[in-house]
Amino acid sequence: MSLRIVVTVKYVPDATGDRHFADDLTVDRDDVDGLLSELDEYAVEQALQIAENADDAEVTVLTVGPEDAKDALRKALSMGADKAIHVEDDDLHGTDAIGTSLVLAKAIEKAGYDLVVSGMASTDGTAGVVPALLAERLGVPQVTLLSEVSVEDGVVTGRRDGDTASEQLQAQLPAVVSVTDQSGEARYPSFKGIMAAKKKPVESWDLSDLEIDAEEVGLEGAWTKVETAAERPARTAGTIVKDEGEGGKQLAEFLASQKFI
Amino acid sequence: MAEVLVYVDHVDGAVRKPTLELLTLARRLGEPVAVALGAGAENTASALAEHGAVKVLTHDAPEYADYLVVPKVDALQAAYEQVSPAAVLVPSSAEGKEIAARLAVRIGSGIITDAVDLEAGDEGPVATQSAFAASFTTKSRVSKGTPVITVKPNSAAVEAAPAAGAVEALNVSFSDKATGTKVTGRTPRESTGRPELTEAAIVVSGGRGVNGAENFAIIEALADSLGAAVGASRAAVDAGWYPHTNQVGQTGKSVSPQLYIASGISGAIQHRAGMQTSKTIVAINKDSEAPIFDLVDYGVVGDLFDVVPQLTEEVKTRKG
């Protein structure tokens, strides 16, 4: 039987752009170009490798986001994913992590899955909780923050490098996996891949397709509320000296004046 | 007074510093009730009592070490049901965030992660967070259910505040999901004897300019003279010069020490995201145009191979 892999991806504002908040304190997506979150490229890569090593597998990329989020799906399709699902609904604007996990979980169940692969975090929200939330909601094992992953005979194994120890993990499918940026360089889409992606199917689902009430998601339905967002004041210009042989000593003098020594 | 549940991060009973910081924050919201799990849990009680825990709920079972995350979620949920707290605070480690997130879904609550400050508010705790590579500061609260909040290291001072710290055994029955992910092997990290990167008061980091794994010795020497942790930029880690566990930046650790010393690091957004909230920033770089100099309180334009050893010697001399 075919191994059904669903990769969750996020369309995020480019981190090198001038990111800021919109008037309703959601992430402004209009003024900064968006792209597939870099950390999700590792998820797509590992999903493709797992699929290549399986007898028969299908990789579906799934995103929840506005119209432009299709760009993230296209990128993943051009890397080699087979098909894509785009959950898009005006009522989703302002959904937080708990709400996003609800929508993703419903979509994953509707799509059908043996393995969910996610990145370690998004590059905009950076909370890194969605994979654990998905495992909780789907009621399947969580095998997260892996720097190495493989699937064989319905069992997923991987290595999780923590602060105090490196752990070997093992779970039966179906399961939710997340991979770190240490899991292996993501491939660049080939020209052929880019052309092929244009013909690959992208399904669009809205909240009613997933039987989710609008009240459960969006800014109004969010489980958290951002009350204020303020730009961090620019750091006041510091003292810069050119090393003319005494740079280390001058620096030590500064550190001593600040009571660090 | 309302009780606030605090999840304890400890190693065989030795409480890690971020948990003591959490107790400082928890006391702003109510009476801290600590939850300590796994081997050595009962040995955490005296340190927790000294820092304000009125009660310490403990439980040990092999499941905590043998299976990933879920047994701890089951236990924290049991503590939540026993205490009915006003808020649940968890250290913002990778595992802490996963535990907190799963608990939040189970109890129908919202979650805030990576808070850098917490204060009591009319409608519940208000959490301060950094956003967009720390270029913004937000204040948020949980608007549904009992607030579940994870807090980053170095977000508050550790304060002595003696309290009863009465140890109580927590009753935990594991769910059928608890044994879903088996830990089949564990290799402890070799201790470097240096402070934990995210907890350190001083961090000395090296980047592309260090130009080789062997040259990190001069970064380490400076760190050791200051009692600091060692960090590395993504460029240095990707080049294989220093371990990924020491990476500071968007895809590594985010640090907020009293003093951050960047050596041979240009200061790309990826790196700034992980260190911008440091109190005092110092940089040494050959390139006077490097963006890191926009952040510094003190910068030296020069060759790190001259400046860093001279600084190390001077620190040693001054410290005697």
PDB file of C-alpha atoms in Angstrom, chain A:
ATOM      1  CA  MET A   1       0.000   0.000   0.000  1.00  0.00           C
ATOM      2  CA  SER A   2       1.117   3.435  -0.785  1.00  0.00           C
ATOM      3  CA  LEU A   3       2.788   5.495   1.936  1.00  0.00           C
ATOM      4  CA  ARG A   4       0.779   8.704   2.224  1.00  0.00           C
ATOM      5  CA  ILE A   5       2.959  11.596   3.374  1.00  0.00           C
ATOM      6  CA  VAL A   6       1.535  15.019   4.156  1.00  0.00           C
ATOM      7  CA  VAL A   7       4.015  17.889   4.529  1.00  0.00           C
ATOM      8  CA  THR A   8       2.735  20.985   6.324  1.00  0.00           C
ATOM      9  CA  VAL A   9       4.276  24.190   4.997  1.00  0.00           C
ATOM     10  CA  LYS A  10       3.874  27.879   5.741  1.00  0.00           C
ATOM     11  CA  TYR A  11       4.034  30.926   3.536  1.00  0.00           C
ATOM     12  CA  VAL A  12       5.874  33.620   5.493  1.00  0.00           C
ATOM     13  CA  PRO A  13       7.111  37.163   4.937  1.00  0.00           C
ATOM     14  CA  ASP A  14      10.759  37.212   3.847  1.00  0.00           C
ATOM     15  CA  ALA A  15      12.920  37.543   6.965  1.00  0.00           C
ATOM     16  CA  THR A  16      15.329  39.808   5.125  1.00  0.00           C
ATOM     17  CA  GLY A  17      12.499  42.246   4.382  1.00  0.00           C
ATOM     18  CA  ASP A  18      11.180  44.975   6.664  1.00  0.00           C
ATOM     19  CA  ARG A  19       8.701  42.813   8.572  1.00  0.00           C
ATOM     20  CA  HIS A  20       6.064  44.520  10.697  1.00  0.00           C
ATOM     21  CA  PHE A  21       2.557  44.263  12.090  1.00  0.00           C
ATOM     22  CA  ALA A  22      -0.639  45.371  10.353  1.00  0.00           C
ATOM     23  CA  ASP A  23      -3.140  47.689  12.087  1.00  0.00           C
ATOM     24  CA  ASP A  24      -5.016  44.727  13.585  1.00  0.00           C
ATOM     25  CA  LEU A  25      -1.693  43.458  15.044  1.00  0.00           C
ATOM     26  CA  THR A  26      -1.537  40.444  12.731  1.00  0.00           C
ATOM     27  CA  VAL A  27       1.593  39.868  10.650  1.00  0.00           C
ATOM     28  CA  ASP A  28       1.586  42.285   7.732  1.00  0.00           C
ATOM     29  CA  ARG A  29       1.704  40.228   4.553  1.00  0.00           C
ATOM     30  CA  ASP A  30       1.197  42.987   1.995  1.00  0.00           C
ATOM     31  CA  ASP A  31       4.344  45.076   2.254  1.00  0.00           C
ATOM     32  CA  VAL A  32       6.917  42.309   2.368  1.00  0.00           C
ATOM     33  CA  ASP A  33       7.333  39.577  -0.244  1.00  0.00           C
ATOM     34  CA  GLY A  34       6.350  36.131   0.926  1.00  0.00           C
ATOM     35  CA  LEU A  35       7.968  32.763   0.373  1.00  0.00           C
ATOM     36  CA  LEU A  36       8.022  29.162   1.562  1.00  0.00           C
ATOM     37  CA  SER A  37       9.401  29.248   5.123  1.00  0.00           C
ATOM     38  CA  GLU A  38      13.032  28.171   4.872  1.00  0.00           C
ATOM     39  CA  LEU A  39      12.635  25.699   7.717  1.00  0.00           C
ATOM     40  CA  ASP A  40       9.817  23.966   5.820  1.00  0.00           C
ATOM     41  CA  GLU A  41      12.144  23.274   2.891  1.00  0.00           C
ATOM     42  CA  TYR A  42      13.897  20.763   5.149  1.00  0.00           C
ATOM     43  CA  ALA A  43      10.544  19.078   5.796  1.00  0.00           C
ATOM     44  CA  VAL A  44       9.807  18.832   2.068  1.00  0.00           C
ATOM     45  CA  GLU A  45      13.310  17.449   1.475  1.00  0.00           C
ATOM     46  CA  GLN A  46      13.014  14.723   4.122  1.00  0.00           C
ATOM     47  CA  ALA A  47       9.517  13.804   2.916  1.00  0.00           C
ATOM     48  CA  LEU A  48      10.844  13.414  -0.633  1.00  0.00           C
ATOM     49  CA  GLN A  49      13.742  11.266   0.565  1.00  0.00           C
ATOM     50  CA  ILE A  50      11.422   9.046   2.603  1.00  0.00           C
ATOM     51  CA  ALA A  51       9.161   8.717  -0.460  1.00  0.00           C
ATOM     52  CA  GLU A  52      12.119   7.868  -2.711  1.00  0.00           C
ATOM     53  CA  ASN A  53      13.137   5.086  -0.348  1.00  0.00           C
ATOM     54  CA  ALA A  54       9.629   3.636  -0.167  1.00  0.00           C
ATOM     55  CA  ASP A  55       8.196   1.171  -2.695  1.00  0.00           C
ATOM     56  CA  ASP A  56       5.257   3.382  -3.353  1.00  0.00           C
ATOM     57  CA  ALA A  57       4.610   6.752  -1.802  1.00  0.00           C
ATOM     58  CA  GLU A  58       2.767   9.970  -2.422  1.00  0.00           C
ATOM     59  CA  VAL A  59       3.801  13.366  -1.037  1.00  0.00           C
ATOM     60  CA  THR A  60       1.099  15.982  -0.510  1.00  0.00           C
ATOM     61  CA  VAL A  61       2.006  19.497   0.603  1.00  0.00           C
ATOM     62  CA  LEU A  62      -0.545  21.291   2.726  1.00  0.00           C
ATOM     63  CA  THR A  63      -0.751  24.928   3.650  1.00  0.00           C
ATOM     64  CA  VAL A  64      -3.208  27.189   5.412  1.00  0.00           C
ATOM     65  CA  GLY A  65      -2.957  30.770   4.255  1.00  0.00           C
ATOM     66  CA  PRO A  66      -4.085  33.556   1.954  1.00  0.00           C
ATOM     67  CA  GLU A  67      -4.183  33.434  -1.846  1.00  0.00           C
ATOM     68  CA  ASP A  68      -0.446  34.151  -2.187  1.00  0.00           C
ATOM     69  CA  ALA A  69       0.375  31.081  -0.076  1.00  0.00           C
ATOM     70  CA  LYS A  70       0.017  29.123  -3.334  1.00  0.00           C
ATOM     71  CA  ASP A  71       3.585  30.288  -4.057  1.00  0.00           C
ATOM     72  CA  ALA A  72       4.826  28.163  -1.172  1.00  0.00           C
ATOM     73  CA  LEU A  73       2.935  25.145  -2.529  1.00  0.00           C
ATOM     74  CA  ARG A  74       4.375  25.719  -6.028  1.00  0.00           C
ATOM     75  CA  LYS A  75       7.882  25.791  -4.619  1.00  0.00           C
ATOM     76  CA  ALA A  76       7.319  22.483  -2.813  1.00  0.00           C
ATOM     77  CA  LEU A  77       5.751  20.952  -5.940  1.00  0.00           C
ATOM     78  CA  SER A  78       8.714  22.086  -8.027  1.00  0.00           C
ATOM     79  CA  MET A  79      11.030  20.390  -5.533  1.00  0.00           C
ATOM     80  CA  GLY A  80       9.153  17.165  -6.273  1.00  0.00           C
ATOM     81  CA  ALA A  81       5.997  16.836  -4.162  1.00  0.00           C
ATOM     82  CA  ASP A  82       3.126  15.158  -6.005  1.00  0.00           C
ATOM     83  CA  LYS A  83       0.140  17.313  -5.145  1.00  0.00           C
ATOM     84  CA  ALA A  84      -0.948  20.177  -2.968  1.00  0.00           C
ATOM     85  CA  ILE A  85      -3.828  21.276  -0.777  1.00  0.00           C
ATOM     86  CA  HIS A  86      -4.481  24.919  -0.020  1.00  0.00           C
ATOM     87  CA  VAL A  87      -6.825  25.737   2.844  1.00  0.00           C
ATOM     88  CA  GLU A  88      -7.983  29.263   2.202  1.00  0.00           C
ATOM     89  CA  ASP A  89     -10.843  31.176   3.795  1.00  0.00           C
ATOM     90  CA  ASP A  90     -11.300  34.847   4.645  1.00  0.00           C
ATOM     91  CA  ASP A  91     -12.405  33.826   8.120  1.00  0.00           C
ATOM     92  CA  LEU A  92      -8.941  32.380   8.794  1.00  0.00           C
ATOM     93  CA  HIS A  93      -7.281  35.807   8.968  1.00  0.00           C
ATOM     94  CA  GLY A  94      -5.578  36.213  12.351  1.00  0.00           C
ATOM     95  CA  THR A  95      -5.741  32.536  13.391  1.00  0.00           C
ATOM     96  CA  ASP A  96      -3.193  31.653  16.104  1.00  0.00           C
ATOM     97  CA  ALA A  97      -1.147  28.471  16.578  1.00  0.00           C
ATOM     98  CA  ILE A  98      -3.897  26.558  18.394  1.00  0.00           C
ATOM     99  CA  GLY A  99      -6.409  27.466  15.679  1.00  0.00           C
ATOM    100  CA  THR A 100      -3.960  26.681  12.884  1.00  0.00           C
ATOM    101  CA  SER A 101      -3.336  23.249  14.359  1.00  0.00           C
ATOM    102  CA  LEU A 102      -7.085  22.622  14.375  1.00  0.00           C
ATOM    103  CA  VAL A 103      -7.394  23.503  10.685  1.00  0.00           C
ATOM    104  CA  LEU A 104      -4.291  21.524   9.712  1.00  0.00           C
ATOM    105  CA  ALA A 105      -5.406  18.473  11.694  1.00  0.00           C
ATOM    106  CA  LYS A 106      -8.845  18.452  10.027  1.00  0.00           C
ATOM    107  CA  ALA A 107      -7.251  18.861   6.602  1.00  0.00           C
ATOM    108  CA  ILE A 108      -4.712  16.093   7.260  1.00  0.00           C
ATOM    109  CA  GLU A 109      -7.509  13.740   8.321  1.00  0.00           C
ATOM    110  CA  LYS A 110      -9.547  14.618   5.246  1.00  0.00           C
ATOM    111  CA  ALA A 111      -6.548  14.094   2.965  1.00  0.00           C
ATOM    112  CA  GLY A 112      -5.653  10.753   4.557  1.00  0.00           C
ATOM    113  CA  TYR A 113      -2.127  10.132   5.894  1.00  0.00           C
ATOM    114  CA  ASP A 114       0.407   7.689   7.248  1.00  0.00           C
ATOM    115  CA  LEU A 115       3.078  10.259   8.018  1.00  0.00           C
ATOM    116  CA  VAL A 116       2.983  14.009   8.624  1.00  0.00           C
ATOM    117  CA  VAL A 117       6.267  15.890   8.180  1.00  0.00           C
ATOM    118  CA  SER A 118       6.682  19.456   9.467  1.00  0.00           C
ATOM    119  CA  GLY A 119       9.542  21.918   9.847  1.00  0.00           C
ATOM    120  CA  MET A 120      10.885  22.693  13.328  1.00  0.00           C
ATOM    121  CA  ALA A 121       9.216  26.129  13.429  1.00  0.00           C
ATOM    122  CA  SER A 122       8.091  28.881  11.089  1.00  0.00           C
ATOM    123  CA  THR A 123      10.473  31.741  10.434  1.00  0.00           C
ATOM    124  CA  ASP A 124       7.816  34.345  11.308  1.00  0.00           C
ATOM    125  CA  GLY A 125       5.970  33.083  14.378  1.00  0.00           C
ATOM    126  CA  THR A 126       8.897  30.871  15.506  1.00  0.00           C
ATOM    127  CA  ALA A 127       6.927  29.177  18.316  1.00  0.00           C
ATOM    128  CA  GLY A 128       7.641  25.673  17.004  1.00  0.00           C
ATOM    129  CA  VAL A 129       4.584  24.121  18.651  1.00  0.00           C
ATOM    130  CA  VAL A 130       2.472  23.110  15.660  1.00  0.00           C
ATOM    131  CA  PRO A 131       3.984  19.600  15.209  1.00  0.00           C
ATOM    132  CA  ALA A 132       3.295  18.710  18.866  1.00  0.00           C
ATOM    133  CA  LEU A 133      -0.195  20.204  18.570  1.00  0.00           C
ATOM    134  CA  LEU A 134      -0.878  18.108  15.468  1.00  0.00           C
ATOM    135  CA  ALA A 135       0.228  14.917  17.220  1.00  0.00           C
ATOM    136  CA  GLU A 136      -2.034  15.759  20.154  1.00  0.00           C
ATOM    137  CA  ARG A 137      -5.030  16.515  17.941  1.00  0.00           C
ATOM    138  CA  LEU A 138      -4.520  13.541  15.610  1.00  0.00           C
ATOM    139  CA  GLY A 139      -3.858  11.191  18.542  1.00  0.00           C
ATOM    140  CA  VAL A 140      -0.706   9.750  16.957  1.00  0.00           C
ATOM    141  CA  PRO A 141       2.933   9.570  18.116  1.00  0.00           C
ATOM    142  CA  GLN A 142       5.048  12.720  18.036  1.00  0.00           C
ATOM    143  CA  VAL A 143       8.583  12.188  16.733  1.00  0.00           C
ATOM    144  CA  THR A 144       9.864  15.730  16.662  1.00  0.00           C
ATOM    145  CA  LEU A 145      12.954  17.916  16.193  1.00  0.00           C
ATOM    146  CA  LEU A 146      14.827  15.240  14.307  1.00  0.00           C
ATOM    147  CA  SER A 147      18.185  15.814  12.692  1.00  0.00           C
ATOM    148  CA  GLU A 148      17.972  12.357  11.112  1.00  0.00           C
ATOM    149  CA  VAL A 149      14.855  10.469  10.084  1.00  0.00           C
ATOM    150  CA  SER A 150      13.974   7.265   8.272  1.00  0.00           C
ATOM    151  CA  VAL A 151      10.906   5.109   7.718  1.00  0.00           C
ATOM    152  CA  GLU A 152      10.958   1.373   7.302  1.00  0.00           C
ATOM    153  CA  ASP A 153       8.247  -1.287   7.606  1.00  0.00           C
ATOM    154  CA  GLY A 154       5.738   1.128   9.087  1.00  0.00           C
ATOM    155  CA  VAL A 155       8.129   2.362  11.760  1.00  0.00           C
ATOM    156  CA  VAL A 156       9.676   5.826  11.908  1.00  0.00           C
ATOM    157  CA  THR A 157      13.022   6.266  13.632  1.00  0.00           C
ATOM    158  CA  GLY A 158      15.071   9.382  14.159  1.00  0.00           C
ATOM    159  CA  ARG A 159      17.637  11.249  16.184  1.00  0.00           C
ATOM    160  CA  ARG A 160      16.646  14.182  18.377  1.00  0.00           C
ATOM    161  CA  ASP A 161      19.581  16.327  19.489  1.00  0.00           C
ATOM    162  CA  GLY A 162      18.672  18.081  22.720  1.00  0.00           C
ATOM    163  CA  ASP A 163      20.642  20.319  25.047  1.00  0.00           C
ATOM    164  CA  THR A 164      21.534  17.606  27.510  1.00  0.00           C
ATOM    165  CA  ALA A 165      21.429  14.491  25.355  1.00  0.00           C
ATOM    166  CA  SER A 166      20.990  13.097  21.893  1.00  0.00           C
ATOM    167  CA  GLU A 167      18.053  10.668  21.780  1.00  0.00           C
ATOM    168  CA  GLN A 168      17.147   7.873  19.394  1.00  0.00           C
ATOM    169  CA  LEU A 169      13.386   7.748  18.885  1.00  0.00           C
ATOM    170  CA  GLN A 170      11.054   5.169  17.413  1.00  0.00           C
ATOM    171  CA  ALA A 171       7.315   5.079  16.728  1.00  0.00           C
ATOM    172  CA  GLN A 172       4.751   3.175  14.694  1.00  0.00           C
ATOM    173  CA  LEU A 173       3.031   4.940  11.813  1.00  0.00           C
ATOM    174  CA  PRO A 174       0.828   6.879  11.563  1.00  0.00           C
ATOM    175  CA  ALA A 175       2.939   9.573  13.217  1.00  0.00           C
ATOM    176  CA  VAL A 176       3.858  13.253  13.137  1.00  0.00           C
ATOM    177  CA  VAL A 177       7.502  14.070  12.498  1.00  0.00           C
ATOM    178  CA  SER A 178       9.303  17.401  12.566  1.00  0.00           C
ATOM    179  CA  VAL A 179      12.814  17.930  11.229  1.00  0.00           C
ATOM    180  CA  THR A 180      15.450  20.548  12.004  1.00  0.00           C
ATOM    181  CA  ASP A 181      17.762  22.471   9.694  1.00  0.00           C
ATOM    182  CA  GLN A 182      20.391  19.844  10.531  1.00  0.00           C
ATOM    183  CA  SER A 183      18.423  17.106   8.724  1.00  0.00           C
ATOM    184  CA  GLY A 184      20.067  17.792   5.373  1.00  0.00           C
ATOM    185  CA  GLU A 185      20.323  20.498   2.743  1.00  0.00           C
ATOM    186  CA  ALA A 186      17.083  20.990   0.793  1.00  0.00           C
ATOM    187  CA  ARG A 187      17.295  20.417  -2.965  1.00  0.00           C
ATOM    188  CA  TYR A 188      16.868  23.256  -5.447  1.00  0.00           C
ATOM    189  CA  PRO A 189      13.991  22.857  -7.876  1.00  0.00           C
ATOM    190  CA  SER A 190      15.268  21.842 -11.306  1.00  0.00           C
ATOM    191  CA  PHE A 191      13.983  23.524 -14.466  1.00  0.00           C
ATOM    192  CA  LYS A 192      12.129  20.296 -15.248  1.00  0.00           C
ATOM    193  CA  GLY A 193      10.694  20.316 -11.725  1.00  0.00           C
ATOM    194  CA  ILE A 194       9.476  23.863 -12.116  1.00  0.00           C
ATOM    195  CA  MET A 195       7.766  23.053 -15.418  1.00  0.00           C
ATOM    196  CA  ALA A 196       6.233  19.856 -14.046  1.00  0.00           C
ATOM    197  CA  ALA A 197       4.904  21.685 -10.971  1.00  0.00           C
ATOM    198  CA  LYS A 198       2.655  23.798 -13.179  1.00  0.00           C
ATOM    199  CA  LYS A 199       0.670  20.718 -14.115  1.00  0.00           C
ATOM    200  CA  LYS A 200       0.415  19.209 -10.650  1.00  0.00           C
ATOM    201  CA  PRO A 201      -2.969  19.359  -8.924  1.00  0.00           C
ATOM    202  CA  VAL A 202      -3.616  22.001  -6.239  1.00  0.00           C
ATOM    203  CA  GLU A 203      -6.876  21.495  -4.387  1.00  0.00           C
ATOM    204  CA  SER A 204      -8.524  24.381  -2.570  1.00  0.00           C
ATOM    205  CA  TRP A 205     -10.516  23.773   0.587  1.00  0.00           C
ATOM    206  CA  ASP A 206     -12.353  26.230   2.775  1.00  0.00           C
ATOM    207  CA  LEU A 207     -13.625  25.996   6.343  1.00  0.00           C
ATOM    208  CA  SER A 208     -16.930  24.414   5.314  1.00  0.00           C
ATOM    209  CA  ASP A 209     -15.035  21.636   3.506  1.00  0.00           C
ATOM    210  CA  LEU A 210     -13.361  20.888   6.836  1.00  0.00           C
ATOM    211  CA  GLU A 211     -16.559  21.320   8.883  1.00  0.00           C
ATOM    212  CA  ILE A 212     -14.975  24.017  11.046  1.00  0.00           C
ATOM    213  CA  ASP A 213     -17.080  26.915  12.368  1.00  0.00           C
ATOM    214  CA  ALA A 214     -15.714  30.372  11.607  1.00  0.00           C
ATOM    215  CA  GLU A 215     -16.015  31.200  15.335  1.00  0.00           C
ATOM    216  CA  GLU A 216     -13.338  28.620  16.153  1.00  0.00           C
ATOM    217  CA  VAL A 217     -10.653  30.387  14.115  1.00  0.00           C
ATOM    218  CA  GLY A 218      -9.580  33.834  12.919  1.00  0.00           C
ATOM    219  CA  LEU A 219      -8.660  36.838  14.993  1.00  0.00           C
ATOM    220  CA  GLU A 220     -11.946  36.800  16.960  1.00  0.00           C
ATOM    221  CA  GLY A 221     -11.744  33.087  17.660  1.00  0.00           C
ATOM    222  CA  ALA A 222      -8.069  33.157  18.634  1.00  0.00           C
ATOM    223  CA  TRP A 223      -7.016  31.656  21.978  1.00  0.00           C
ATOM    224  CA  THR A 224      -4.559  34.515  22.471  1.00  0.00           C
ATOM    225  CA  LYS A 225      -4.745  38.256  21.970  1.00  0.00           C
ATOM    226  CA  VAL A 226      -1.901  40.596  21.043  1.00  0.00           C
ATOM    227  CA  GLU A 227      -2.651  43.858  22.855  1.00  0.00           C
ATOM    228  CA  THR A 228       0.280  46.005  21.750  1.00  0.00           C
ATOM    229  CA  ALA A 229       3.190  45.745  19.333  1.00  0.00           C
ATOM    230  CA  ALA A 230       5.972  48.293  19.424  1.00  0.00           C
ATOM    231  CA  GLU A 231       9.071  48.610  17.324  1.00  0.00           C
ATOM    232  CA  ARG A 232      12.120  48.027  19.442  1.00  0.00           C
ATOM    233  CA  PRO A 233      13.918  51.339  19.837  1.00  0.00           C
ATOM    234  CA  ALA A 234      17.079  51.425  17.736  1.00  0.00           C
ATOM    235  CA  ARG A 235      20.123  50.788  19.875  1.00  0.00           C
ATOM    236  CA  THR A 236      21.945  54.002  20.605  1.00  0.00           C
ATOM    237  CA  ALA A 237      25.108  54.241  18.585  1.00  0.00           C
ATOM    238  CA  GLY A 238      28.005  52.753  20.462  1.00  0.00           C
ATOM    239  CA  THR A 239      31.677  53.610  20.574  1.00  0.00           C
ATOM    240  CA  ILE A 240      33.671  52.154  17.704  1.00  0.00           C
ATOM    241  CA  VAL A 241      37.452  52.168  17.804  1.00  0.00           C
ATOM    242  CA  LYS A 242      39.986  51.021  15.262  1.00  0.00           C
ATOM    243  CA  ASP A 243      42.553  48.566  16.554  1.00  0.00           C
ATOM    244  CA  GLU A 244      45.962  50.166  16.417  1.00  0.00           C
ATOM    245  CA  GLY A 245      47.620  47.656  18.658  1.00  0.00           C
ATOM    246  CA  GLU A 246      45.687  48.378  21.839  1.00  0.00           C
ATOM    247  CA  GLY A 247      42.184  47.285  20.716  1.00  0.00           C
ATOM    248  CA  GLY A 248      41.992  44.358  23.138  1.00  0.00           C
ATOM    249  CA  LYS A 249      43.081  46.520  26.056  1.00  0.00           C
ATOM    250  CA  GLN A 250      40.627  49.271  25.139  1.00  0.00           C
ATOM    251  CA  LEU A 251      37.863  46.673  25.024  1.00  0.00           C
ATOM    252  CA  ALA A 252      38.918  45.363  28.430  1.00  0.00           C
ATOM    253  CA  GLU A 253      38.747  48.925  29.767  1.00  0.00           C
ATOM    254  CA  PHE A 254      35.165  49.209  28.446  1.00  0.00           C
ATOM    255  CA  LEU A 255      34.191  45.870  30.023  1.00  0.00           C
ATOM    256  CA  ALA A 256      35.709  46.960  33.323  1.00  0.00           C
ATOM    257  CA  SER A 257      33.813  50.276  33.182  1.00  0.00           C
ATOM    258  CA  GLN A 258      30.611  48.247  32.762  1.00  0.00           C
ATOM    259  CA  LYS A 259      31.610  46.039  35.722  1.00  0.00           C
ATOM    260  CA  PHE A 260      31.925  42.858  33.629  1.00  0.00           C
ATOM    261  CA  ILE A 261      35.472  42.355  34.848  1.00  0.00           C
TER     262      ILE A 261
END
